[in-house]
Amino acid sequence: MDLSVLLAAHIDAARRQDPLQQPLLNWAEGDTIVQLLETLARLLSEEPLGELADELAEKLRTRLGHPPGYDPARIAAAVTDHLSRRLGVELS
C-alpha cells in the first residue's frame, strides 16, 4: 500500500497545478486509461486507491467527452436505414 499512498500524494499535488493547455493523449488513449482506472476501481472497491481510481476515471471520462465524429443524428439514421433494409419496410 506504500505505492498507493505515494500515488495518492502525487495526484493530490497535481490537483493544485494549472491544467495542461494541450492534451497529452488522443481520445482512444484516454478511453483506454479510463477503462483501466474503472477496472482498478472495481478490483479495489473497498480500498482508498479504488475510490481514487473511480474519481479519476469519472473526471477523465468527463474531459474526454464523446469520441471524434460522434453524431447522434447520423447514428440514428444509420440504424433506421439498416432496420429498413433488414425488415424490408420503409421506416421514417
PDB file of C-alpha atoms in Angstrom:
ATOM      1  CA  MET A   1       0.000   0.000   0.000  1.00  0.00           C
ATOM      2  CA  ASP A   2       3.040   2.303   0.100  1.00  0.00           C
ATOM      3  CA  LEU A   3       2.663   2.665  -3.659  1.00  0.00           C
ATOM      4  CA  SER A   4      -0.968   3.704  -3.282  1.00  0.00           C
ATOM      5  CA  VAL A   5      -0.062   6.338  -0.679  1.00  0.00           C
ATOM      6  CA  LEU A   6       2.672   7.701  -2.952  1.00  0.00           C
ATOM      7  CA  LEU A   7       0.320   7.722  -5.954  1.00  0.00           C
ATOM      8  CA  ALA A   8      -2.391   9.483  -3.954  1.00  0.00           C
ATOM      9  CA  ALA A   9       0.116  12.118  -2.788  1.00  0.00           C
ATOM     10  CA  HIS A  10       1.271  12.796  -6.367  1.00  0.00           C
ATOM     11  CA  ILE A  11      -2.298  13.088  -7.604  1.00  0.00           C
ATOM     12  CA  ASP A  12      -3.238  15.374  -4.743  1.00  0.00           C
ATOM     13  CA  ALA A  13      -0.256  17.615  -5.542  1.00  0.00           C
ATOM     14  CA  ALA A  14      -1.177  17.634  -9.238  1.00  0.00           C
ATOM     15  CA  ARG A  15      -4.658  18.913  -8.395  1.00  0.00           C
ATOM     16  CA  ARG A  16      -3.089  22.184  -7.310  1.00  0.00           C
ATOM     17  CA  GLN A  17      -1.342  22.724 -10.651  1.00  0.00           C
ATOM     18  CA  ASP A  18      -2.847  24.505 -13.625  1.00  0.00           C
ATOM     19  CA  PRO A  19      -4.328  22.154 -16.246  1.00  0.00           C
ATOM     20  CA  LEU A  20      -2.323  21.487 -19.389  1.00  0.00           C
ATOM     21  CA  GLN A  21      -3.187  23.685 -22.337  1.00  0.00           C
ATOM     22  CA  GLN A  22      -2.543  20.909 -24.833  1.00  0.00           C
ATOM     23  CA  PRO A  23      -3.749  17.344 -24.255  1.00  0.00           C
ATOM     24  CA  LEU A  24      -1.128  14.632 -23.933  1.00  0.00           C
ATOM     25  CA  LEU A  25      -3.455  11.832 -25.063  1.00  0.00           C
ATOM     26  CA  ASN A  26      -5.707  11.272 -28.020  1.00  0.00           C
ATOM     27  CA  TRP A  27      -9.293  10.157 -27.375  1.00  0.00           C
ATOM     28  CA  ALA A  28      -8.599   6.417 -27.788  1.00  0.00           C
ATOM     29  CA  GLU A  29      -5.641   6.510 -25.394  1.00  0.00           C
ATOM     30  CA  GLY A  30      -7.683   8.443 -22.853  1.00  0.00           C
ATOM     31  CA  ASP A  31     -10.561   5.975 -23.175  1.00  0.00           C
ATOM     32  CA  THR A  32      -8.173   3.068 -22.573  1.00  0.00           C
ATOM     33  CA  ILE A  33      -6.870   4.724 -19.420  1.00  0.00           C
ATOM     34  CA  VAL A  34     -10.448   5.311 -18.239  1.00  0.00           C
ATOM     35  CA  GLN A  35     -11.193   1.606 -18.718  1.00  0.00           C
ATOM     36  CA  LEU A  36      -8.066   0.640 -16.767  1.00  0.00           C
ATOM     37  CA  LEU A  37      -8.993   3.020 -13.950  1.00  0.00           C
ATOM     38  CA  GLU A  38     -12.546   1.655 -13.853  1.00  0.00           C
ATOM     39  CA  THR A  39     -11.182  -1.903 -13.637  1.00  0.00           C
ATOM     40  CA  LEU A  40      -8.825  -0.884 -10.841  1.00  0.00           C
ATOM     41  CA  ALA A  41     -11.717   0.802  -9.030  1.00  0.00           C
ATOM     42  CA  ARG A  42     -13.803  -2.397  -9.251  1.00  0.00           C
ATOM     43  CA  LEU A  43     -10.947  -4.612  -8.066  1.00  0.00           C
ATOM     44  CA  LEU A  44     -10.106  -2.341  -5.140  1.00  0.00           C
ATOM     45  CA  SER A  45     -13.609  -1.111  -4.367  1.00  0.00           C
ATOM     46  CA  GLU A  46     -13.066  -1.388  -0.603  1.00  0.00           C
ATOM     47  CA  GLU A  47      -9.723   0.449  -0.663  1.00  0.00           C
ATOM     48  CA  PRO A  48      -8.937   4.182  -0.821  1.00  0.00           C
ATOM     49  CA  LEU A  49      -6.991   3.560  -4.039  1.00  0.00           C
ATOM     50  CA  GLY A  50     -10.160   2.113  -5.577  1.00  0.00           C
ATOM     51  CA  GLU A  51     -12.097   5.245  -4.680  1.00  0.00           C
ATOM     52  CA  LEU A  52      -9.329   7.396  -6.136  1.00  0.00           C
ATOM     53  CA  ALA A  53      -9.281   5.350  -9.354  1.00  0.00           C
ATOM     54  CA  ASP A  54     -13.056   5.735  -9.664  1.00  0.00           C
ATOM     55  CA  GLU A  55     -12.815   9.503  -9.153  1.00  0.00           C
ATOM     56  CA  LEU A  56     -10.033   9.838 -11.728  1.00  0.00           C
ATOM     57  CA  ALA A  57     -11.897   7.683 -14.258  1.00  0.00           C
ATOM     58  CA  GLU A  58     -15.006   9.836 -13.896  1.00  0.00           C
ATOM     59  CA  LYS A  59     -13.057  13.078 -14.307  1.00  0.00           C
ATOM     60  CA  LEU A  60     -11.143  11.813 -17.332  1.00  0.00           C
ATOM     61  CA  ARG A  61     -14.324  10.433 -18.945  1.00  0.00           C
ATOM     62  CA  THR A  62     -15.948  13.869 -18.497  1.00  0.00           C
ATOM     63  CA  ARG A  63     -12.961  15.649 -20.045  1.00  0.00           C
ATOM     64  CA  LEU A  64     -12.790  13.219 -22.967  1.00  0.00           C
ATOM     65  CA  GLY A  65     -16.438  13.601 -23.917  1.00  0.00           C
ATOM     66  CA  HIS A  66     -17.702  11.733 -26.953  1.00  0.00           C
ATOM     67  CA  PRO A  67     -15.323  10.177 -29.477  1.00  0.00           C
ATOM     68  CA  PRO A  68     -14.349  12.207 -32.540  1.00  0.00           C
ATOM     69  CA  GLY A  69     -17.045  12.089 -35.198  1.00  0.00           C
ATOM     70  CA  TYR A  70     -19.792  11.242 -32.706  1.00  0.00           C
ATOM     71  CA  ASP A  71     -23.077  12.382 -34.263  1.00  0.00           C
ATOM     72  CA  PRO A  72     -26.290  11.018 -32.698  1.00  0.00           C
ATOM     73  CA  ALA A  73     -28.412  12.023 -35.714  1.00  0.00           C
ATOM     74  CA  ARG A  74     -26.109  10.159 -38.101  1.00  0.00           C
ATOM     75  CA  ILE A  75     -26.098   7.100 -35.837  1.00  0.00           C
ATOM     76  CA  ALA A  76     -29.915   7.084 -35.633  1.00  0.00           C
ATOM     77  CA  ALA A  77     -30.181   7.439 -39.427  1.00  0.00           C
ATOM     78  CA  ALA A  78     -27.769   4.537 -39.964  1.00  0.00           C
ATOM     79  CA  VAL A  79     -29.710   2.299 -37.556  1.00  0.00           C
ATOM     80  CA  THR A  80     -33.018   3.232 -39.200  1.00  0.00           C
ATOM     81  CA  ASP A  81     -31.575   2.537 -42.656  1.00  0.00           C
ATOM     82  CA  HIS A  82     -30.197  -0.822 -41.550  1.00  0.00           C
ATOM     83  CA  LEU A  83     -33.511  -1.862 -39.979  1.00  0.00           C
ATOM     84  CA  SER A  84     -35.420  -0.742 -43.083  1.00  0.00           C
ATOM     85  CA  ARG A  85     -33.263  -2.950 -45.280  1.00  0.00           C
ATOM     86  CA  ARG A  86     -33.404  -5.917 -42.888  1.00  0.00           C
ATOM     87  CA  LEU A  87     -37.166  -5.741 -42.401  1.00  0.00           C
ATOM     88  CA  GLY A  88     -37.950  -4.753 -45.977  1.00  0.00           C
ATOM     89  CA  VAL A  89     -40.161  -1.863 -44.869  1.00  0.00           C
ATOM     90  CA  GLU A  90     -39.772   1.892 -45.033  1.00  0.00           C
ATOM     91  CA  LEU A  91     -39.143   3.402 -41.596  1.00  0.00           C
ATOM     92  CA  SER A  92     -39.423   7.138 -41.106  1.00  0.00           C
TER      93      SER A  92
END
